[in-house]
GROMACS .gro file of N, CA and C in nm:
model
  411
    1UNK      N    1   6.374  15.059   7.749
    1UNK     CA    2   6.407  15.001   7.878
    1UNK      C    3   6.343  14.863   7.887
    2UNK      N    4   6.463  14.757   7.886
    2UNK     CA    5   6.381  14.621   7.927
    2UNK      C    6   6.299  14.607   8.109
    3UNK      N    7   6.317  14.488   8.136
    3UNK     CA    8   6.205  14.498   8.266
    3UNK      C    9   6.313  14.576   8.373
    4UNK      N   10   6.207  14.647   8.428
    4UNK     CA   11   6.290  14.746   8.544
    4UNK      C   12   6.215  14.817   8.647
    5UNK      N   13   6.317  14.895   8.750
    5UNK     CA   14   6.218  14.921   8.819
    5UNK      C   15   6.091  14.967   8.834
    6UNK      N   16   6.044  15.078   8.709
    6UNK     CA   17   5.909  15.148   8.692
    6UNK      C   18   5.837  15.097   8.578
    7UNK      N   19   5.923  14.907   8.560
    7UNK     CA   20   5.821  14.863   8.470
    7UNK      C   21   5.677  14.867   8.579
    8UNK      N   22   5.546  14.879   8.453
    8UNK     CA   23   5.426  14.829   8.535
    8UNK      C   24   5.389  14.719   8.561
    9UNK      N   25   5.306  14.710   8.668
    9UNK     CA   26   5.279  14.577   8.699
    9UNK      C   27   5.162  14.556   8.718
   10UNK      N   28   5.078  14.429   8.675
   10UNK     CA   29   4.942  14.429   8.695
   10UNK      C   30   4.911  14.295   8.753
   11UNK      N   31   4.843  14.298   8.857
   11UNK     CA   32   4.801  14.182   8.941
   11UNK      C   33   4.665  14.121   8.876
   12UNK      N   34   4.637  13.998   8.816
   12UNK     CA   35   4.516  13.984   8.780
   12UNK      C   36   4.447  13.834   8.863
   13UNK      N   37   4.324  13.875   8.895
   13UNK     CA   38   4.241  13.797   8.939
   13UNK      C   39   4.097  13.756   8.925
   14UNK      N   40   4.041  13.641   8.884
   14UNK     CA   41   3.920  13.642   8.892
   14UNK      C   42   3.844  13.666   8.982
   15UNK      N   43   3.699  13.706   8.951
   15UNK     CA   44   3.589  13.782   9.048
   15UNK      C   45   3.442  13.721   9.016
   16UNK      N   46   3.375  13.667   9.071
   16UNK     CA   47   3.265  13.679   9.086
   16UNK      C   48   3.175  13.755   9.032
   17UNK      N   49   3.224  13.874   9.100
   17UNK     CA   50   3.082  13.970   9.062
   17UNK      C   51   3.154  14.113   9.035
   18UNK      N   52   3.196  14.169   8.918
   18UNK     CA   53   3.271  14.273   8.930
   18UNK      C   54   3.219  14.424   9.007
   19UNK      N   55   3.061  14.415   9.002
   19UNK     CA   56   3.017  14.528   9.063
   19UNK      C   57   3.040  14.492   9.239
   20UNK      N   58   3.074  14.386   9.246
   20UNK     CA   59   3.061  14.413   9.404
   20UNK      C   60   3.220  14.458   9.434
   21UNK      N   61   3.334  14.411   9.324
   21UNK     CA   62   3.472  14.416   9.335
   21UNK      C   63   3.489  14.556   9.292
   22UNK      N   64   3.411  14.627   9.231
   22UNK     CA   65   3.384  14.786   9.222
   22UNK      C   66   3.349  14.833   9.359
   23UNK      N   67   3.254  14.817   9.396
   23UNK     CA   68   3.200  14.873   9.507
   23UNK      C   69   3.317  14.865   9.593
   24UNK      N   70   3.394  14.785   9.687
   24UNK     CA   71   3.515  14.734   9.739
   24UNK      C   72   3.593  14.849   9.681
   25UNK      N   73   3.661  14.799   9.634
   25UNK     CA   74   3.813  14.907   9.539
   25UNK      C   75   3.797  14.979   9.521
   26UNK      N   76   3.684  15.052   9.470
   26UNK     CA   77   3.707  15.203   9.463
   26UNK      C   78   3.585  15.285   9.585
   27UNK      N   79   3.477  15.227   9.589
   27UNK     CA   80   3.416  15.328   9.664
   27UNK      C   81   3.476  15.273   9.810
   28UNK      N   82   3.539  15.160   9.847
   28UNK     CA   83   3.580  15.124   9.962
   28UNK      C   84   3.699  15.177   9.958
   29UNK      N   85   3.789  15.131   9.950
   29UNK     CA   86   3.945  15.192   9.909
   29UNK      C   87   4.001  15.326   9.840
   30UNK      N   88   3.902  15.381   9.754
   30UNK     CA   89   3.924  15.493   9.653
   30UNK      C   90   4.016  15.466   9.579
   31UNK      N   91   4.008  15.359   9.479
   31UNK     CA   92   4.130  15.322   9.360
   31UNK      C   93   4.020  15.406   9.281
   32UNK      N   94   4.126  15.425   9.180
   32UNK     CA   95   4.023  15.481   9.015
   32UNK      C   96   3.999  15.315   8.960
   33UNK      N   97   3.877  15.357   8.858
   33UNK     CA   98   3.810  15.233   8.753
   33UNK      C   99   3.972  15.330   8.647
   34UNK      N  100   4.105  15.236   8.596
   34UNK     CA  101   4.115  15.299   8.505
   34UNK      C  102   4.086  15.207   8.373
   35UNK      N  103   4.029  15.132   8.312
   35UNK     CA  104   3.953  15.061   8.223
   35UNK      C  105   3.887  14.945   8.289
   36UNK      N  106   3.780  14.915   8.182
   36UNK     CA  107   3.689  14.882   8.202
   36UNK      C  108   3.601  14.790   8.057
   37UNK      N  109   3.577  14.673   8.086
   37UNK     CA  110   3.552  14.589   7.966
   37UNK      C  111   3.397  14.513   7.964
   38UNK      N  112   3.304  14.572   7.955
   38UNK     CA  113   3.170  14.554   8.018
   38UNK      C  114   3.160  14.383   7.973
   39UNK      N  115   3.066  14.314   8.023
   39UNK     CA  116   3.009  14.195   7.949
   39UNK      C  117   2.929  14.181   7.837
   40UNK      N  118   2.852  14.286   7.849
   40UNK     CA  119   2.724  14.324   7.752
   40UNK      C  120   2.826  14.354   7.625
   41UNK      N  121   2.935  14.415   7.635
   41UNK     CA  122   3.007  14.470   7.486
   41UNK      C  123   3.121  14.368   7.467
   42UNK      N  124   3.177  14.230   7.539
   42UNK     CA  125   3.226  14.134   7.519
   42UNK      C  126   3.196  14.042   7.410
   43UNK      N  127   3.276  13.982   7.329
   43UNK     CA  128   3.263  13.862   7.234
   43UNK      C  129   3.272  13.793   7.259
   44UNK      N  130   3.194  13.657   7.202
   44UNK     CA  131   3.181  13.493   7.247
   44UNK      C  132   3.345  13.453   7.287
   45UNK      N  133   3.386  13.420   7.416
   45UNK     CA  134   3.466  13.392   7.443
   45UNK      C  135   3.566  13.509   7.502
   46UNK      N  136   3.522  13.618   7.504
   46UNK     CA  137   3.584  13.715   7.629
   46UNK      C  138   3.531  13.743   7.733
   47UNK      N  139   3.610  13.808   7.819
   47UNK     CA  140   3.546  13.818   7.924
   47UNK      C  141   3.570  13.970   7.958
   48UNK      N  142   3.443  14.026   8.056
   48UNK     CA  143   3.472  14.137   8.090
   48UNK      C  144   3.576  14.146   8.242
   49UNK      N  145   3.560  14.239   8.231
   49UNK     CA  146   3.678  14.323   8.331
   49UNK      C  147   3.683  14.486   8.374
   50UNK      N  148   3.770  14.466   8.482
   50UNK     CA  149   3.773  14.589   8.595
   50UNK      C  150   3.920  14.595   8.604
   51UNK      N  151   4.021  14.727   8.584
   51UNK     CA  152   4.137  14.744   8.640
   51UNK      C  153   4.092  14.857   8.709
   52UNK      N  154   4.127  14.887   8.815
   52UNK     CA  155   4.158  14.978   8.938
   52UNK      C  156   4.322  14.993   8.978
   53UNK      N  157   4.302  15.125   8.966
   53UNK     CA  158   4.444  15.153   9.033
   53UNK      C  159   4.422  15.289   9.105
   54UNK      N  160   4.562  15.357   9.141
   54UNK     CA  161   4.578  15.499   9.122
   54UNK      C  162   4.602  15.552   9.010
   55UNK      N  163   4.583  15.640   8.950
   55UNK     CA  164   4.667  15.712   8.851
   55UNK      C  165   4.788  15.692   8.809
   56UNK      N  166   4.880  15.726   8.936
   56UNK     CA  167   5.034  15.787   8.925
   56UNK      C  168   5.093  15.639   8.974
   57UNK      N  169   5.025  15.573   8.971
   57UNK     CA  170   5.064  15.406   9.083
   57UNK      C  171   5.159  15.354   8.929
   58UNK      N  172   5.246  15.251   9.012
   58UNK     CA  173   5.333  15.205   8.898
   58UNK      C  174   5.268  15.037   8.899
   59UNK      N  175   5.079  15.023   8.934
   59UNK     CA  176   5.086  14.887   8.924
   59UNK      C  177   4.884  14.910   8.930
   60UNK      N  178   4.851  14.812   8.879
   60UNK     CA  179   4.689  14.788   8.932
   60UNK      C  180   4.657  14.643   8.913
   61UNK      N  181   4.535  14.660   8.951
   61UNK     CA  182   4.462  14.518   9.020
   61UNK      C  183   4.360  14.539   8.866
   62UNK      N  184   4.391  14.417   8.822
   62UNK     CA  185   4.249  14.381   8.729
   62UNK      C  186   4.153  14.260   8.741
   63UNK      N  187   4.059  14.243   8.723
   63UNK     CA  188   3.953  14.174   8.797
   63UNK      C  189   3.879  14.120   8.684
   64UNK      N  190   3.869  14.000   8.725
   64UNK     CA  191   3.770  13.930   8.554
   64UNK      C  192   3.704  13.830   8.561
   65UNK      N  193   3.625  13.850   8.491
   65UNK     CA  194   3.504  13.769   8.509
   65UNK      C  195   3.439  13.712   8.352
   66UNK      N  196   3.399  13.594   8.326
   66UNK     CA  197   3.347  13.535   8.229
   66UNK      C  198   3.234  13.448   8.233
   67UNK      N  199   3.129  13.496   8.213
   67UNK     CA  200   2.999  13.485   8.278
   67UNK      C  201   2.962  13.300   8.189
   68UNK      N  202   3.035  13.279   8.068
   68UNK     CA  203   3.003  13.184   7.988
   68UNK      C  204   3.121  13.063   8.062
   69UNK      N  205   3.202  13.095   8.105
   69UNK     CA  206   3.335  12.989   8.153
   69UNK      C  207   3.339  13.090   8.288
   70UNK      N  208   3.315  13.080   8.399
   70UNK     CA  209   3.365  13.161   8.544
   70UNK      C  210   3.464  13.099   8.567
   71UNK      N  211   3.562  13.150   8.628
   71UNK     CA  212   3.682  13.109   8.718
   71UNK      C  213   3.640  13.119   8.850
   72UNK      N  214   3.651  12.996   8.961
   72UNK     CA  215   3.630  13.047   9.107
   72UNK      C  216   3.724  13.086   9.179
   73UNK      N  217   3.737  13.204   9.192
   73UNK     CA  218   3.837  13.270   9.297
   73UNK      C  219   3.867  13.162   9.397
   74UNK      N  220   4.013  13.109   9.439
   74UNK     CA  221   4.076  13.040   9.489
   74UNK      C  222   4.108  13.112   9.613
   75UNK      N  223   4.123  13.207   9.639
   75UNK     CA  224   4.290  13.267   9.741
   75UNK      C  225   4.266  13.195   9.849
   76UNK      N  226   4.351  13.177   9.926
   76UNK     CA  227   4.430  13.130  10.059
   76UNK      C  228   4.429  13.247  10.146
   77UNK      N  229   4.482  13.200  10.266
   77UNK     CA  230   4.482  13.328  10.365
   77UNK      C  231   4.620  13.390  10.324
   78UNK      N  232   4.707  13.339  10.270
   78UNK     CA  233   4.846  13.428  10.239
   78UNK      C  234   4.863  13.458  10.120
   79UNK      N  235   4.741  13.473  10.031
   79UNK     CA  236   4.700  13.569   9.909
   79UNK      C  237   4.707  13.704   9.936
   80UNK      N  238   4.796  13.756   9.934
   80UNK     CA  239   4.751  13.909  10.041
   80UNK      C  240   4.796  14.011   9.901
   81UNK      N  241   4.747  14.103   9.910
   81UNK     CA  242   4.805  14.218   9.853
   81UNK      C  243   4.768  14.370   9.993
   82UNK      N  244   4.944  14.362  10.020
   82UNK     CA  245   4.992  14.470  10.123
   82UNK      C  246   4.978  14.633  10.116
   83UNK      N  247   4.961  14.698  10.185
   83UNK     CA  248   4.943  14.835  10.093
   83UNK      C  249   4.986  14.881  10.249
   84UNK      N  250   5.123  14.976  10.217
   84UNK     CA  251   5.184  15.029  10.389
   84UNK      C  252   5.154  15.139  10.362
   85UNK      N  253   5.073  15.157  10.464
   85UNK     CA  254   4.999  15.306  10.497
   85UNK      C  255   5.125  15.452  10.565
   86UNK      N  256   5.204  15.340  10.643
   86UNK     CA  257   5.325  15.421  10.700
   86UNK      C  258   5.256  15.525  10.827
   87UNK      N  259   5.167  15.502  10.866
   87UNK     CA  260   5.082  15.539  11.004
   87UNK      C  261   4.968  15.474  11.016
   88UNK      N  262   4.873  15.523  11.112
   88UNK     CA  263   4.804  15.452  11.223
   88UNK      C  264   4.709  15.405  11.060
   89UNK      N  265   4.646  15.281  11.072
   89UNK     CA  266   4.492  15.291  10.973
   89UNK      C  267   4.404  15.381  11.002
   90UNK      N  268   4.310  15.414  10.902
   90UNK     CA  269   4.220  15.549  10.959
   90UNK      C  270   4.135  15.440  11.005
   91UNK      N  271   4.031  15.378  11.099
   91UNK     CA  272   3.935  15.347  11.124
   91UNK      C  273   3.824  15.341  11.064
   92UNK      N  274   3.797  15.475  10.966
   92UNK     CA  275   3.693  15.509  10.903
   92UNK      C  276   3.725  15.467  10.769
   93UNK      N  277   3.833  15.418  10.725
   93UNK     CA  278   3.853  15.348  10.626
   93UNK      C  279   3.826  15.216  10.628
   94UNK      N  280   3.851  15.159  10.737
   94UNK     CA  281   3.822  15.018  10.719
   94UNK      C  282   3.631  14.995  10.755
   95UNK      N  283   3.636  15.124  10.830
   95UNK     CA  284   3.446  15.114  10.838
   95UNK      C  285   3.395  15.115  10.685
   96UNK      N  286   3.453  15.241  10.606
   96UNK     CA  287   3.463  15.219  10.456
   96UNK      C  288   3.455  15.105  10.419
   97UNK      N  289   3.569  15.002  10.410
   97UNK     CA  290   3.567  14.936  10.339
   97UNK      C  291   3.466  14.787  10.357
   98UNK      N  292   3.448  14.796  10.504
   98UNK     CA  293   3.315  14.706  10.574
   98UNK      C  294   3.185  14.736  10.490
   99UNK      N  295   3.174  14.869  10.463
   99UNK     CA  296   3.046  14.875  10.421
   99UNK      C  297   3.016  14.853  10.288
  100UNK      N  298   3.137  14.873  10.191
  100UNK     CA  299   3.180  14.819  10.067
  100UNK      C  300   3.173  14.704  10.036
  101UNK      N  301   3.141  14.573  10.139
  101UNK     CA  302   3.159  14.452  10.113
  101UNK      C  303   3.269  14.402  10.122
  102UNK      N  304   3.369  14.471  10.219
  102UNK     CA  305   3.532  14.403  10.308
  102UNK      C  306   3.430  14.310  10.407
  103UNK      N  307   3.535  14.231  10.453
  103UNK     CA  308   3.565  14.161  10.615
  103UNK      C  309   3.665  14.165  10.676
  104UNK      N  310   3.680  14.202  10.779
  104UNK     CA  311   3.789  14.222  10.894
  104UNK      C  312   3.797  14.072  10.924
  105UNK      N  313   3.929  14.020  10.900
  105UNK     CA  314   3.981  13.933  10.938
  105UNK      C  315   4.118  13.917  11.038
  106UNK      N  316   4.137  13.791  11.107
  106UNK     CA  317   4.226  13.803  11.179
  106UNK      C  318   4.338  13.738  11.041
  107UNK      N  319   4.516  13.747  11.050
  107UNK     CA  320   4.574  13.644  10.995
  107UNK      C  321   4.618  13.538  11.012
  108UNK      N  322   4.656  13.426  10.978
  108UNK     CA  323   4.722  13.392  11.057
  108UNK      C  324   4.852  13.370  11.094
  109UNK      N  325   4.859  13.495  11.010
  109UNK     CA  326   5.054  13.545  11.051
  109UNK      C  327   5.068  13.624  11.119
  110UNK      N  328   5.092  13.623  11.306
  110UNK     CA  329   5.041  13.719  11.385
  110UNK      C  330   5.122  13.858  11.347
  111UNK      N  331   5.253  13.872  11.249
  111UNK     CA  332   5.289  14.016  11.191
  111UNK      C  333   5.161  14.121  11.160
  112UNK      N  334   5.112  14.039  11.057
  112UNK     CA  335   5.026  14.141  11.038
  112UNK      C  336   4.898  14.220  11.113
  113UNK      N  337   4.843  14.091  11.202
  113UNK     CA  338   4.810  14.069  11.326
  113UNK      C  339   4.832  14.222  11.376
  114UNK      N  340   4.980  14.246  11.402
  114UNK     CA  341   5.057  14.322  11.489
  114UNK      C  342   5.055  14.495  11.428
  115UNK      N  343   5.039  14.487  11.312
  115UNK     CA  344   5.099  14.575  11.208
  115UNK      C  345   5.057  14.629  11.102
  116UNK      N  346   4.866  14.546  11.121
  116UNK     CA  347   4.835  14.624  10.997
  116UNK      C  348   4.691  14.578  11.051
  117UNK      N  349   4.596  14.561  10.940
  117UNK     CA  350   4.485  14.570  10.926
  117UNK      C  351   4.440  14.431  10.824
  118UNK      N  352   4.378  14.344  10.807
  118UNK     CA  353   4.338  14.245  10.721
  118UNK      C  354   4.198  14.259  10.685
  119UNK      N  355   4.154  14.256  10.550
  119UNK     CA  356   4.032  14.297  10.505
  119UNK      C  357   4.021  14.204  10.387
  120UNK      N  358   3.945  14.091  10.388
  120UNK     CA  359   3.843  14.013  10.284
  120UNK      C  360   3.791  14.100  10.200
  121UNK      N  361   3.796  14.080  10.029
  121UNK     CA  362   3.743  14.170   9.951
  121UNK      C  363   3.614  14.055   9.964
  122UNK      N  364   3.545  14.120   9.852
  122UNK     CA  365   3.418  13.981   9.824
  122UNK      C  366   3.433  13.903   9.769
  123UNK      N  367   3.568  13.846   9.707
  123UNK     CA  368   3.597  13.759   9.612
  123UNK      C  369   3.666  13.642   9.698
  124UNK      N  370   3.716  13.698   9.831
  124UNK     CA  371   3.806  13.633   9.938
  124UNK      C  372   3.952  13.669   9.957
  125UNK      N  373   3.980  13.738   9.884
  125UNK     CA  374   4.139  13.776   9.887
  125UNK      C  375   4.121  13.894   9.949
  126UNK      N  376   4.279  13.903  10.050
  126UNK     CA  377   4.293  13.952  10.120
  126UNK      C  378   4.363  14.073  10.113
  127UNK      N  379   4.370  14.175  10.186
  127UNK     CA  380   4.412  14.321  10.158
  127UNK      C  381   4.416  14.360  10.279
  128UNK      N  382   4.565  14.400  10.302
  128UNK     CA  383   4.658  14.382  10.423
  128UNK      C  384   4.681  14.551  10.447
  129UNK      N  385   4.587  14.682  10.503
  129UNK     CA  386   4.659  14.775  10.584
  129UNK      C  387   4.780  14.765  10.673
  130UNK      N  388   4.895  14.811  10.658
  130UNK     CA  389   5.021  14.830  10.688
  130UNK      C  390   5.048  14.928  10.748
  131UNK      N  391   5.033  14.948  10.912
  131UNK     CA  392   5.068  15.093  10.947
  131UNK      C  393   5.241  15.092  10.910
  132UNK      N  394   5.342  15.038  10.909
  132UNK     CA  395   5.455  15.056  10.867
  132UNK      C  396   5.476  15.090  10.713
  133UNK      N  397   5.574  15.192  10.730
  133UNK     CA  398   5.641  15.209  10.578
  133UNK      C  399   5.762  15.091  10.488
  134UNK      N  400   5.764  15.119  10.359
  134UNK     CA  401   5.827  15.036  10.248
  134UNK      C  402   5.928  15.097  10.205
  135UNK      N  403   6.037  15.036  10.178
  135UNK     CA  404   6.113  15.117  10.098
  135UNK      C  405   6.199  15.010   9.997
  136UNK      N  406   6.205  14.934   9.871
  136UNK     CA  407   6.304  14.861   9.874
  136UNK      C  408   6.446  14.926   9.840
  137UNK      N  409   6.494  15.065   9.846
  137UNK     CA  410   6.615  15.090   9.881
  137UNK      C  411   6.660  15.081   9.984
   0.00000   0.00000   0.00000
């Protein structure tokens, strides 16, 4: 199968500090670590790394960092990665993810404003609770 719908997809971004982008994503959010590329076991000129996902997810977030060359995380406020919950946010999730090292932000696209939840990881990119559902059929 060339590219298609249940190709995977992987979002990659530089990070700062991967243990704090751990702490965030999974103990904030509950993604799984599903690999993992330490620094200490890196070669001159790699860099380590963090993918988080779900399991059964047809996509994850990988996170990287190169302690000899850093990249500075750039994002904008319409860097978002959306995640539609399809009901209310739990509250105690986003207290979760506050204590994880999120920030509750406003957007400034009053939709989301309206419709979801906006949360600063520690890197600055944004992660958009969606009480509405997705469907692209």
């Amino acid at each position: 199968m060339p590219v298609g719908a249940r190709s995977h997809i992987r979002i990659a971004r530089p990070s700062r500090d991967l243990a704090a982008a751990e702490r965030f994503w999974v103990d904030g959010l509950g993604l799984d670590v599903v690999w993992r590329h330490d620094a200490a076991s890196a070669a001159a000129g790699e860099h380590a790394l963090l993918m988080v996902g779900w399991p059964d997810a047809d996509w994850h977030l990988e996170l990287v960092h190169e302690s000899a060359a850093p990249v500075e995380p750039r994002p904008t406020e319409e860097d978002l990665l959306v995640i539609y919950v399809d009901e209310e946010v739990p509250q105690d999730l986003v207290a979760r993810l506050e204590a994880h090292g999120g920030k509750r932000v406003q957007s400034p696209n009053p939709y989301w404003n309206e419709w979801g939840v906006t949360i600063e990881d520690p890197d600055g990119y944004r992660l958009v609770l969606c009480i509405r559902g997705w469907s692209n059929s």
